[in-house]
mmCIF file of C-alpha atoms in Angstrom:
data_model
loop_
_atom_site.group_PDB
_atom_site.id
_atom_site.type_symbol
_atom_site.label_atom_id
_atom_site.label_comp_id
_atom_site.label_asym_id
_atom_site.label_seq_id
_atom_site.Cartn_x
_atom_site.Cartn_y
_atom_site.Cartn_z
ATOM 1 C CA MET S 1 -25.054 10.063 -164.892
ATOM 2 C CA GLY S 2 -25.929 12.156 -161.862
ATOM 3 C CA TRP S 3 -25.414 9.170 -159.558
ATOM 4 C CA VAL S 4 -21.962 8.604 -161.098
ATOM 5 C CA TYR S 5 -20.798 12.008 -159.858
ATOM 6 C CA ARG S 6 -21.922 11.094 -156.336
ATOM 7 C CA LEU S 7 -19.996 7.799 -156.440
ATOM 8 C CA ASN S 8 -16.834 9.737 -157.280
ATOM 9 C CA ARG S 9 -17.110 11.419 -153.859
ATOM 10 C CA PRO S 10 -16.692 9.450 -150.598
ATOM 11 C CA LEU S 11 -20.262 8.915 -149.332
ATOM 12 C CA PRO S 12 -20.764 7.051 -146.031
ATOM 13 C CA LYS S 13 -24.317 6.152 -147.145
ATOM 14 C CA GLN S 14 -23.168 4.088 -150.155
ATOM 15 C CA PRO S 15 -20.275 1.607 -149.700
ATOM 16 C CA ALA S 16 -17.432 1.566 -152.242
ATOM 17 C CA ARG S 17 -18.475 -1.997 -153.170
ATOM 18 C CA GLN S 18 -21.844 -0.851 -154.482
ATOM 19 C CA GLY S 19 -20.150 1.974 -156.399
ATOM 20 C CA SER S 20 -17.978 -0.441 -158.363
ATOM 21 C CA VAL S 21 -21.014 -2.566 -159.217
ATOM 22 C CA VAL S 22 -22.887 0.468 -160.542
ATOM 23 C CA ARG S 23 -19.865 1.451 -162.650
ATOM 24 C CA GLY S 24 -19.983 -1.877 -164.500
ATOM 25 C CA SER S 25 -23.719 -1.395 -165.100
ATOM 26 C CA SER S 26 -22.909 1.907 -166.810
#
């Protein structure tokens, strides 16, 4: 769940597209 908290914040390293994909995996 630690990575979920990071996705919540705007990170230039990880694109928003990847974030949404990870959310579904959860």
